[in-house]
PDB file of C-alpha atoms in Angstrom:
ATOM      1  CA  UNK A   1      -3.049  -0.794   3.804  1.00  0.00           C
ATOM      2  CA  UNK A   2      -6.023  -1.054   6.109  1.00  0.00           C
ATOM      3  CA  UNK A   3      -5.245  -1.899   9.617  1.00  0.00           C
ATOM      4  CA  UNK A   4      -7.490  -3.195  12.872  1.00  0.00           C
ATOM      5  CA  UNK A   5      -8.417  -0.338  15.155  1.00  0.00           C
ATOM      6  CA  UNK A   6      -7.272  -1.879  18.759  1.00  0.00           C
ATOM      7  CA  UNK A   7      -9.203   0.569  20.777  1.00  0.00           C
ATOM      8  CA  UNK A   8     -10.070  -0.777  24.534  1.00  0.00           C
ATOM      9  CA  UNK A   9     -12.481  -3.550  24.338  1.00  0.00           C
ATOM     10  CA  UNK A  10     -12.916  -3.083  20.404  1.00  0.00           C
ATOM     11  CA  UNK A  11     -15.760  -5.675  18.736  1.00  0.00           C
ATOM     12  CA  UNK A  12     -13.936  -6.670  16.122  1.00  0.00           C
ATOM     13  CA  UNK A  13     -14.921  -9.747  13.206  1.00  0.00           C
ATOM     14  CA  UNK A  14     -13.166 -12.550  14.319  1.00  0.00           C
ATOM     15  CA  UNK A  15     -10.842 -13.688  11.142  1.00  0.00           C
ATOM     16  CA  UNK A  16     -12.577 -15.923   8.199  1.00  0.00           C
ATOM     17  CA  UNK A  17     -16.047 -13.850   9.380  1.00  0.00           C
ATOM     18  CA  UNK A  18     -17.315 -12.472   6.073  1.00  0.00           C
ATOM     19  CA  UNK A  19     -17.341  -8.825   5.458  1.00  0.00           C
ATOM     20  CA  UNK A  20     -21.020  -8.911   5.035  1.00  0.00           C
ATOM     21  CA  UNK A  21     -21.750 -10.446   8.396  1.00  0.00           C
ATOM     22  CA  UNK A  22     -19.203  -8.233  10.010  1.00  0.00           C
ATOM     23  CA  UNK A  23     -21.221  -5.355   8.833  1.00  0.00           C
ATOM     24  CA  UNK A  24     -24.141  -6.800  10.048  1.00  0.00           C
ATOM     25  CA  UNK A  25     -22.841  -7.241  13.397  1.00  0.00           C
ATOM     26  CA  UNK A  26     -20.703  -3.846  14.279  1.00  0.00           C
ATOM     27  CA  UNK A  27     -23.668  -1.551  12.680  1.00  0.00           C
ATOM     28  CA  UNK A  28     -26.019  -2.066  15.701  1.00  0.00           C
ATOM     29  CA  UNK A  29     -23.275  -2.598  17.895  1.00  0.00           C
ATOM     30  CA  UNK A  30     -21.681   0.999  16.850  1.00  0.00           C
ATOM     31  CA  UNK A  31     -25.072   2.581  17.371  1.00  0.00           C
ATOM     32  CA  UNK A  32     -25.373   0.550  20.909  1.00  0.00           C
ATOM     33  CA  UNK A  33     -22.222   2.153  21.842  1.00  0.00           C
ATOM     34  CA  UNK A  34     -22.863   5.267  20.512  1.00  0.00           C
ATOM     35  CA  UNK A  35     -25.970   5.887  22.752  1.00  0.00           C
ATOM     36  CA  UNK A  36     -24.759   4.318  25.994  1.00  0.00           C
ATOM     37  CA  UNK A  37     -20.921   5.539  25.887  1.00  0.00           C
ATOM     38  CA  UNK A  38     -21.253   8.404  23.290  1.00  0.00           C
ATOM     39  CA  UNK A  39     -19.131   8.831  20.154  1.00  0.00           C
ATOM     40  CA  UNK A  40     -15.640   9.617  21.439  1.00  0.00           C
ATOM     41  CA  UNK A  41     -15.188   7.083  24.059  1.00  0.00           C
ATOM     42  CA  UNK A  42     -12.490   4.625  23.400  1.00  0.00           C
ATOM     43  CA  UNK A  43     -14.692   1.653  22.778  1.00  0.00           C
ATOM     44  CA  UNK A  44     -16.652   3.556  20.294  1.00  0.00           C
ATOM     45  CA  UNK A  45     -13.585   5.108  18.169  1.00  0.00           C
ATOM     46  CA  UNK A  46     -12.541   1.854  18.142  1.00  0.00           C
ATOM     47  CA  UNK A  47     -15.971   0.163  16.524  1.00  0.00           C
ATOM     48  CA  UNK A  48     -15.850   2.883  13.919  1.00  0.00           C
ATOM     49  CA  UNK A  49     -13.465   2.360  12.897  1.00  0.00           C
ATOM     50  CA  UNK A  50     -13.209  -1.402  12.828  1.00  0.00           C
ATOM     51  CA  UNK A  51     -17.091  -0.946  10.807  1.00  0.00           C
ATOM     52  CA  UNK A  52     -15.144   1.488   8.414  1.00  0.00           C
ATOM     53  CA  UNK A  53     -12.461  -1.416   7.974  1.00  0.00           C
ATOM     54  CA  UNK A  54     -15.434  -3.966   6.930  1.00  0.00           C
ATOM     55  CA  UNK A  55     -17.006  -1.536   4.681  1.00  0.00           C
ATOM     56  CA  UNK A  56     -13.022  -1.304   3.030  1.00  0.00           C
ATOM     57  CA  UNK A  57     -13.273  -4.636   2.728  1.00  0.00           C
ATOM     58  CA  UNK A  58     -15.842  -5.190   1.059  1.00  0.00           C
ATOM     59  CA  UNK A  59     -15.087  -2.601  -1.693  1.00  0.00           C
ATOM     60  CA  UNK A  60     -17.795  -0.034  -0.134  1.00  0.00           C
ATOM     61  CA  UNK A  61     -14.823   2.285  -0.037  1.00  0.00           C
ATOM     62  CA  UNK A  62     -17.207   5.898   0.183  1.00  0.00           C
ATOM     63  CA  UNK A  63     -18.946   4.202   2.932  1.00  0.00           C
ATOM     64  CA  UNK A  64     -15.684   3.721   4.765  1.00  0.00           C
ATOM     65  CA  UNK A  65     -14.673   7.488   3.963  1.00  0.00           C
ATOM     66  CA  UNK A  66     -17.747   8.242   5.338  1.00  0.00           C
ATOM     67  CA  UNK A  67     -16.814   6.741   8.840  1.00  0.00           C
ATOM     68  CA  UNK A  68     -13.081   7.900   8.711  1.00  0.00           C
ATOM     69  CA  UNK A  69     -13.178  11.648   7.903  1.00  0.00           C
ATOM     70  CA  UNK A  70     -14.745  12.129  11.260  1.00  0.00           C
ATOM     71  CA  UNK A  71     -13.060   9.366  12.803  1.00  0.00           C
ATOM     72  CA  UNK A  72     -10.183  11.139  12.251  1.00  0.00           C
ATOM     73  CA  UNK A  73     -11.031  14.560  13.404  1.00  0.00           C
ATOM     74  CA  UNK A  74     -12.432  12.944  16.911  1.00  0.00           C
ATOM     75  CA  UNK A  75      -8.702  10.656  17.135  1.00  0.00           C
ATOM     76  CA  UNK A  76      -6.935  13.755  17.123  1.00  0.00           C
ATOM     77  CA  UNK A  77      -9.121  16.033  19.533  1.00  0.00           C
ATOM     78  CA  UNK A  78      -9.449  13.205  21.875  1.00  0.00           C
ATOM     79  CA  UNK A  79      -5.537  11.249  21.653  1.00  0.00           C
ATOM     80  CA  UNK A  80      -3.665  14.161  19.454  1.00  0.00           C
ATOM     81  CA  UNK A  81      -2.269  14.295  15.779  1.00  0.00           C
ATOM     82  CA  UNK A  82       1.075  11.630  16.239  1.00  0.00           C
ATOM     83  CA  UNK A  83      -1.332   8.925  18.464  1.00  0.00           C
ATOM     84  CA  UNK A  84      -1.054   5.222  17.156  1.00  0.00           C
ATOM     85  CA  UNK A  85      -4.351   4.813  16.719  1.00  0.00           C
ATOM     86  CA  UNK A  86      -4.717   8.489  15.012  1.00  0.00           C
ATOM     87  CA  UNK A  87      -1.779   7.676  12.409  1.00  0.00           C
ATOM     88  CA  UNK A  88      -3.600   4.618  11.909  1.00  0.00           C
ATOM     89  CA  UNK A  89      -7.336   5.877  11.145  1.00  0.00           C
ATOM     90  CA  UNK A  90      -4.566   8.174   8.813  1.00  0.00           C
ATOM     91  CA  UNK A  91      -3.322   5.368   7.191  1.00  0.00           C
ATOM     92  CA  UNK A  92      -6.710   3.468   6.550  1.00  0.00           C
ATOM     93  CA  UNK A  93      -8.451   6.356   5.337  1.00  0.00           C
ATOM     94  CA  UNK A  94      -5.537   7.343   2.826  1.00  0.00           C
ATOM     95  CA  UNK A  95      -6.317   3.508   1.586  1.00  0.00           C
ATOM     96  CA  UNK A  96      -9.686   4.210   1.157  1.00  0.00           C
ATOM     97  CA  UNK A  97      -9.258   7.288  -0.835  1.00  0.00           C
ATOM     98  CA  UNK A  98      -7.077   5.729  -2.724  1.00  0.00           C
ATOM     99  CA  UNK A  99      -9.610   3.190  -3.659  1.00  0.00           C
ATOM    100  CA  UNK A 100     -11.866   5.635  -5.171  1.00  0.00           C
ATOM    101  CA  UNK A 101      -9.468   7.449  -7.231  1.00  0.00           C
ATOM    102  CA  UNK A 102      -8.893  10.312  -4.806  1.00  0.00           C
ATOM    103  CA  UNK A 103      -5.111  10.067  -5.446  1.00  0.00           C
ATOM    104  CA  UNK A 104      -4.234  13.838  -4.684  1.00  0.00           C
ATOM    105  CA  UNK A 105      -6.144  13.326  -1.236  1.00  0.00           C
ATOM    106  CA  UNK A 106      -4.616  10.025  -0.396  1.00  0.00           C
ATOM    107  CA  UNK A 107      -0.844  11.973  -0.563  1.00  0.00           C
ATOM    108  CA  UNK A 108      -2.749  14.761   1.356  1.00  0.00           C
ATOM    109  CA  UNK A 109      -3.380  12.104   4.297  1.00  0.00           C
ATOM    110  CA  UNK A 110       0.336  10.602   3.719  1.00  0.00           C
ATOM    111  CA  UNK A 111       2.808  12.973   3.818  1.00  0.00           C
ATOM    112  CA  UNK A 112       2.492  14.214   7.238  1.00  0.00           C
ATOM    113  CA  UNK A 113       1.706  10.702   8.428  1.00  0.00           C
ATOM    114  CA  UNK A 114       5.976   9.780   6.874  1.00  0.00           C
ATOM    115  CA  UNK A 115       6.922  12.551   8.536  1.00  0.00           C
ATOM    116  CA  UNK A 116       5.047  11.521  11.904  1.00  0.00           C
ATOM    117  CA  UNK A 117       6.237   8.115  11.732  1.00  0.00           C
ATOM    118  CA  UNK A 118       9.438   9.081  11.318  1.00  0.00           C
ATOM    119  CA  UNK A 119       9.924  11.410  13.806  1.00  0.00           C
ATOM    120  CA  UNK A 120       7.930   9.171  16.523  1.00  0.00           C
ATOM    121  CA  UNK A 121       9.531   6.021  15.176  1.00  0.00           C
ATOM    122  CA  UNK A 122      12.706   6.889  13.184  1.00  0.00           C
ATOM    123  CA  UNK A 123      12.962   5.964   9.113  1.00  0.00           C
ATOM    124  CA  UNK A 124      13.479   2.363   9.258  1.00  0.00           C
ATOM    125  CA  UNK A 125      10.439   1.493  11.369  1.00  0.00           C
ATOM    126  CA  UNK A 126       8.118  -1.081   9.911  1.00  0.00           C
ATOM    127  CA  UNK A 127       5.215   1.666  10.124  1.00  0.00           C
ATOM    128  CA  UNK A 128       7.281   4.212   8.736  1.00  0.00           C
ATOM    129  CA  UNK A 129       8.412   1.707   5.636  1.00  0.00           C
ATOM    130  CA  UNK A 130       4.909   0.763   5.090  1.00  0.00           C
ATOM    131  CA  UNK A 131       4.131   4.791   5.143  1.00  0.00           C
ATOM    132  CA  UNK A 132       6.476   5.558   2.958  1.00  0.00           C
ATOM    133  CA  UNK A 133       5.660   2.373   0.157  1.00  0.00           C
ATOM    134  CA  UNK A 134       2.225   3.761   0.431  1.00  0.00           C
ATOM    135  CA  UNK A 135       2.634   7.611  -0.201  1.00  0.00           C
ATOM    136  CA  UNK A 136       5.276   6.115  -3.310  1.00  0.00           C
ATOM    137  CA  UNK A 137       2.341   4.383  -4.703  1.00  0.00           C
ATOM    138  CA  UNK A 138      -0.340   7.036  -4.399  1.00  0.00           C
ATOM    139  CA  UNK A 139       2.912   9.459  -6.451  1.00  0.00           C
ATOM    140  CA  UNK A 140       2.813   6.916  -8.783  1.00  0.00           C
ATOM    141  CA  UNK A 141      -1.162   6.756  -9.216  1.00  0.00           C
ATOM    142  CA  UNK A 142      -1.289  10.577  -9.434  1.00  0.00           C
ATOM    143  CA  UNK A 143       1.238  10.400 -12.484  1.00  0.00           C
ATOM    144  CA  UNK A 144       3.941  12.411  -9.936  1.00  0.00           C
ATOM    145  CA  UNK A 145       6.370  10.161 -11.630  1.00  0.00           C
ATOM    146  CA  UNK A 146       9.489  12.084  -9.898  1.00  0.00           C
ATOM    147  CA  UNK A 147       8.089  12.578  -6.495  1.00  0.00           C
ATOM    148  CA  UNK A 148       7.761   8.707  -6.516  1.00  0.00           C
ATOM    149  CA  UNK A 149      10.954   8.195  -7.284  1.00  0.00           C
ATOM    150  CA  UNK A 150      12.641  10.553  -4.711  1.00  0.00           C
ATOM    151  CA  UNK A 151      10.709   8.151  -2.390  1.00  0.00           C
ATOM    152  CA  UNK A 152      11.187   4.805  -3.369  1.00  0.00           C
ATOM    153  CA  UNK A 153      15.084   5.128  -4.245  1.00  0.00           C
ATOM    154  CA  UNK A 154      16.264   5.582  -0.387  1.00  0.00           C
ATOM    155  CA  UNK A 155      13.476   2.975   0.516  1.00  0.00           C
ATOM    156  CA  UNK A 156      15.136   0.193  -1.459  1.00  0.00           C
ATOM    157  CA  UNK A 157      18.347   1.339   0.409  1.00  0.00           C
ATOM    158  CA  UNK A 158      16.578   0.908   3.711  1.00  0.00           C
ATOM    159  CA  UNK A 159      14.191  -2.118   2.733  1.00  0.00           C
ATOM    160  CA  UNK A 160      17.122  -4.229   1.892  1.00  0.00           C
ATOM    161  CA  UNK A 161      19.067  -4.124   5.169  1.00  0.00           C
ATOM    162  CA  UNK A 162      15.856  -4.628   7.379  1.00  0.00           C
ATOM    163  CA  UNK A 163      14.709  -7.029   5.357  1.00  0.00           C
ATOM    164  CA  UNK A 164      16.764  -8.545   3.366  1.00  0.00           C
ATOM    165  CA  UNK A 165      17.235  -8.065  -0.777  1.00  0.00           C
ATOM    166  CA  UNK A 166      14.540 -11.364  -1.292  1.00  0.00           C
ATOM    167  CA  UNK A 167      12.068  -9.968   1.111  1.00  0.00           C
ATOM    168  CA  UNK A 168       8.984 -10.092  -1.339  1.00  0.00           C
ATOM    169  CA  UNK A 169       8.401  -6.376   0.356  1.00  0.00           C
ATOM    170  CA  UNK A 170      11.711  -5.237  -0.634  1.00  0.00           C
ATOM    171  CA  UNK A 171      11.292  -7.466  -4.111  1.00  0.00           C
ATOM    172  CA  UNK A 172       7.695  -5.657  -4.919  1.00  0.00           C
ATOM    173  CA  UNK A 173       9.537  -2.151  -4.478  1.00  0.00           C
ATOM    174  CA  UNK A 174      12.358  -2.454  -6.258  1.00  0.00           C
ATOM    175  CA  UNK A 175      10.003  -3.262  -8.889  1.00  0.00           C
ATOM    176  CA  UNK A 176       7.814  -0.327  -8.247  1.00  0.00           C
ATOM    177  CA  UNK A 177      11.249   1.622  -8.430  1.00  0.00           C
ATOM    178  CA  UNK A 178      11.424   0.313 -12.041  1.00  0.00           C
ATOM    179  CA  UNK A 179       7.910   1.048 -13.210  1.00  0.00           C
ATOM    180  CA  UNK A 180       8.738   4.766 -12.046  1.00  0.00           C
ATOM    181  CA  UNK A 181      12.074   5.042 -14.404  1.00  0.00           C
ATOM    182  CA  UNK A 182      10.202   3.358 -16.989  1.00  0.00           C
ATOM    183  CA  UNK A 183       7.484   6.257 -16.596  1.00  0.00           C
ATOM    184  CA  UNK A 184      10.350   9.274 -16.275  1.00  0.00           C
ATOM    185  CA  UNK A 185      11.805   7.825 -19.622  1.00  0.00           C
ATOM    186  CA  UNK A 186      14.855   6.457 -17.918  1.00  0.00           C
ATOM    187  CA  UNK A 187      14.804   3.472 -19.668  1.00  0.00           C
ATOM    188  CA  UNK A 188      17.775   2.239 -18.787  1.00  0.00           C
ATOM    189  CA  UNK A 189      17.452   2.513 -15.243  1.00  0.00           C
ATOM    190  CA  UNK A 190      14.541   0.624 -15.697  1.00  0.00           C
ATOM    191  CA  UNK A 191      16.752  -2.162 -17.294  1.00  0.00           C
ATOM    192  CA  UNK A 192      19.063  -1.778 -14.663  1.00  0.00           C
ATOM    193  CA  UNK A 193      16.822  -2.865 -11.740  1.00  0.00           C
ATOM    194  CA  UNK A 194      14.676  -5.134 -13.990  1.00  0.00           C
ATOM    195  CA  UNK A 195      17.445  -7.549 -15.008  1.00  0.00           C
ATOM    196  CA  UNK A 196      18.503  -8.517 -11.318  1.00  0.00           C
ATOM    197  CA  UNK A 197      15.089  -8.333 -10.345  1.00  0.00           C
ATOM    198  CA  UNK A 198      14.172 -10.995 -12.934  1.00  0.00           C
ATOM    199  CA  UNK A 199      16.428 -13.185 -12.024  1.00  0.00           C
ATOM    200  CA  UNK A 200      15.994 -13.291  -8.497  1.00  0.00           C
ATOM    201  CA  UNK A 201      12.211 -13.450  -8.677  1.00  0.00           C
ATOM    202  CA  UNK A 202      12.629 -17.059 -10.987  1.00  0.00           C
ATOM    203  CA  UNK A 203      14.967 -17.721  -8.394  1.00  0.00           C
ATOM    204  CA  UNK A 204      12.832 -17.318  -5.249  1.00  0.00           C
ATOM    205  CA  UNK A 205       9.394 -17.693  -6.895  1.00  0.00           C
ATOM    206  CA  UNK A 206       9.993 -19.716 -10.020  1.00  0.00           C
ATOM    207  CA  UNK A 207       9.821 -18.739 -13.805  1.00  0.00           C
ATOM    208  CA  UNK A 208       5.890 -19.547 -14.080  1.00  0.00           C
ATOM    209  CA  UNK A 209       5.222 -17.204 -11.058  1.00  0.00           C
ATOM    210  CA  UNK A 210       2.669 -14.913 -11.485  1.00  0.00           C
ATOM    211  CA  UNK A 211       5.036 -11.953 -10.534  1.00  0.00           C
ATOM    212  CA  UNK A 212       7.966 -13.451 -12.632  1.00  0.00           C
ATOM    213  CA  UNK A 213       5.746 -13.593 -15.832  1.00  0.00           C
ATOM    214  CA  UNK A 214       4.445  -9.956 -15.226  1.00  0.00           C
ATOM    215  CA  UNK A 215       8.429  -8.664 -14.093  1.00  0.00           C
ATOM    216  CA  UNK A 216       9.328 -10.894 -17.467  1.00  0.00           C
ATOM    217  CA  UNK A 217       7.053  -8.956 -19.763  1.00  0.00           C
ATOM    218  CA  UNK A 218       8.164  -5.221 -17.692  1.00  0.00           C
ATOM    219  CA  UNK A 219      11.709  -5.700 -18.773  1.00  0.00           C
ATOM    220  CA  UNK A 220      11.086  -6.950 -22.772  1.00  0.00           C
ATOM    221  CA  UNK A 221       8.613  -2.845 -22.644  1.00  0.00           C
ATOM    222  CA  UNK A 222      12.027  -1.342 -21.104  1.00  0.00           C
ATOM    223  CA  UNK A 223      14.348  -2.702 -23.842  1.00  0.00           C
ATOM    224  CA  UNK A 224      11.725  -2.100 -26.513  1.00  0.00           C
ATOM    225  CA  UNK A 225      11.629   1.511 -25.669  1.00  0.00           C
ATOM    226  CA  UNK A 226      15.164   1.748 -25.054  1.00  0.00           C
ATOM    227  CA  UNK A 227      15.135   0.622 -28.826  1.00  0.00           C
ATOM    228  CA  UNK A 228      17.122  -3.008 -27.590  1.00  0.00           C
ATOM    229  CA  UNK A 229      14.351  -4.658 -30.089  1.00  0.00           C
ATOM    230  CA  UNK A 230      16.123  -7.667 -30.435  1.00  0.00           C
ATOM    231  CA  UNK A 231      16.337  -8.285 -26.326  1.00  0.00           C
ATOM    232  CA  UNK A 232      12.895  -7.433 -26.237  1.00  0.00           C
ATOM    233  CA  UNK A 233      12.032 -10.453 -28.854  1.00  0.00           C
ATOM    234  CA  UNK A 234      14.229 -12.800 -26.502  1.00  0.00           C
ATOM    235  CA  UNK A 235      12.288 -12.603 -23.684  1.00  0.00           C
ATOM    236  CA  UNK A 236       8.656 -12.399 -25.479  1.00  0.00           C
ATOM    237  CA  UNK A 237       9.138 -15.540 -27.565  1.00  0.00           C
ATOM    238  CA  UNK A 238       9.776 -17.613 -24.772  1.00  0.00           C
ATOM    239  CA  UNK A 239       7.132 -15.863 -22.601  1.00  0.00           C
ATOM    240  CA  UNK A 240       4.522 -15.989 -24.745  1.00  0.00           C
ATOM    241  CA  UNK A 241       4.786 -19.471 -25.174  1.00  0.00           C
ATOM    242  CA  UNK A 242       4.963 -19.921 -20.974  1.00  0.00           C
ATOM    243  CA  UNK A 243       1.634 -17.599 -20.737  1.00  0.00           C
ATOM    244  CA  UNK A 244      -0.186 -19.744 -23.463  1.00  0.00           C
ATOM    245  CA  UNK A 245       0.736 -23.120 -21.578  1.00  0.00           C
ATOM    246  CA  UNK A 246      -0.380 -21.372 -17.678  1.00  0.00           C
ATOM    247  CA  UNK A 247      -2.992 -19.141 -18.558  1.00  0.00           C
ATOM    248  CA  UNK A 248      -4.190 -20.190 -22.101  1.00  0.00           C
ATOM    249  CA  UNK A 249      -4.269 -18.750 -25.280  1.00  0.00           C
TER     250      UNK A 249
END
């Protein structure tokens, strides 16, 4: 979810640069730039929030939100509520909540940032996609099973045209889209998107992939509580014996 702020001459850890070293690098930098350009020039927005993105990544996620809740309010005095780089401190700091359980905070953050993406870049952008698989997932990790679903449904519908039914983006949310019917009680939704799903994950991926196995064991939970007992022990038998050869016993 997190992405690079591209701010104007932004200092930013080359890729393969460890998080730790990163830190060590933009903290001085960010305080350089802080007293010789002050905090809401362009170059410094931009190493906040790339120091922010280090701290993400290296699971100091209250650090990060420590960084971005200002971040943000200075993005949107300075380039306004709907600028790419203000949807984008949006976006990262709605991942960071999300890390730390703020669930309720991280929809707060992603609702109007849909809604901006859509009207600034209509519903099929890749932004606006990625928006709207994020705000789906922070539904679904705040146990609002339905509002999830309301999402995810028309994304599948979009995701598959732009980019294509195999696209492991379009794969992963149709099998988000399952997890939420299996939630509701709609078991047999579930079923229904879990049986094509299988089959074109061993397909594409093989049977011993790591998200075949996982999809595998989803659909023998959605026929066991759809009471299809005897479906359920078809697929467990045979997976069982697959995890105890891959991943031991």
């Amino acid at each position: 979810m997190t992405k690079p702020d591209r701010g104007r001459k932004a200092a930013a850890p080359q890729a393969g640069a460890g998080t730790c070293d990163a830190i060590a690098i933009l903290t001085p930098l960010l305080a350089e730039r802080e007293r010789t350009l002050g905090r809401e020039h362009p170059d410094t927005l931009a190493t906040r929030g790339n120091l922010a993105n280090a701290y993400q990544a290296a699971g100091r996620s209250a650090e990060a939100i420590a960084i971005l809740e200002p971040l943000l309010a200075d993005r949107e005095r300075v380039h306004g509520p709907e600028h790419p780089n203000t949807l984008r401190t949006r976006t990262n700091l709605a991942g960071a909540y999300q890390a730390t359980g703020r669930h309720e905070d991280a929809i707060e953050m992603l609702e109007p940032l849909v809604a901006a993406h859509e009207r600034t870049l209509g519903a099929e952008h890749q932004s606006t996609l990625a928006s709207r698989f994020n705000l789906a997932g922070a539904y679904q990790a705040a146990r609002r099973t339905q509002d999830a679903i309301e999402v995810l449904e028309p994304l599948v519908v979009d995701l598959e045209p732009k980019l294509g039914a195999e696209h492991q983006n379009t794969l992963r949310t149709r099998g988000n889209l399952a997890g939420a019917y299996h939630s509701a009680g709609r078991f047999q939704d579930a079923i229904a998107v879990l049986e094509p799903l299988v089959a074109d994950l061993e397909r594409i991926l093989g049977p011993e992939h790591p998200d075949t196995l996982a999809t595998r064991g989803n659909l023998a939970n959605a026929y066991q509580s759809a009471g299809r007992i005897q479906a359920s022990i078809d697929i467990l038998e045979p997976l069982l014996a697959d995890l105890e050869r891959i991943v031991g016993p």
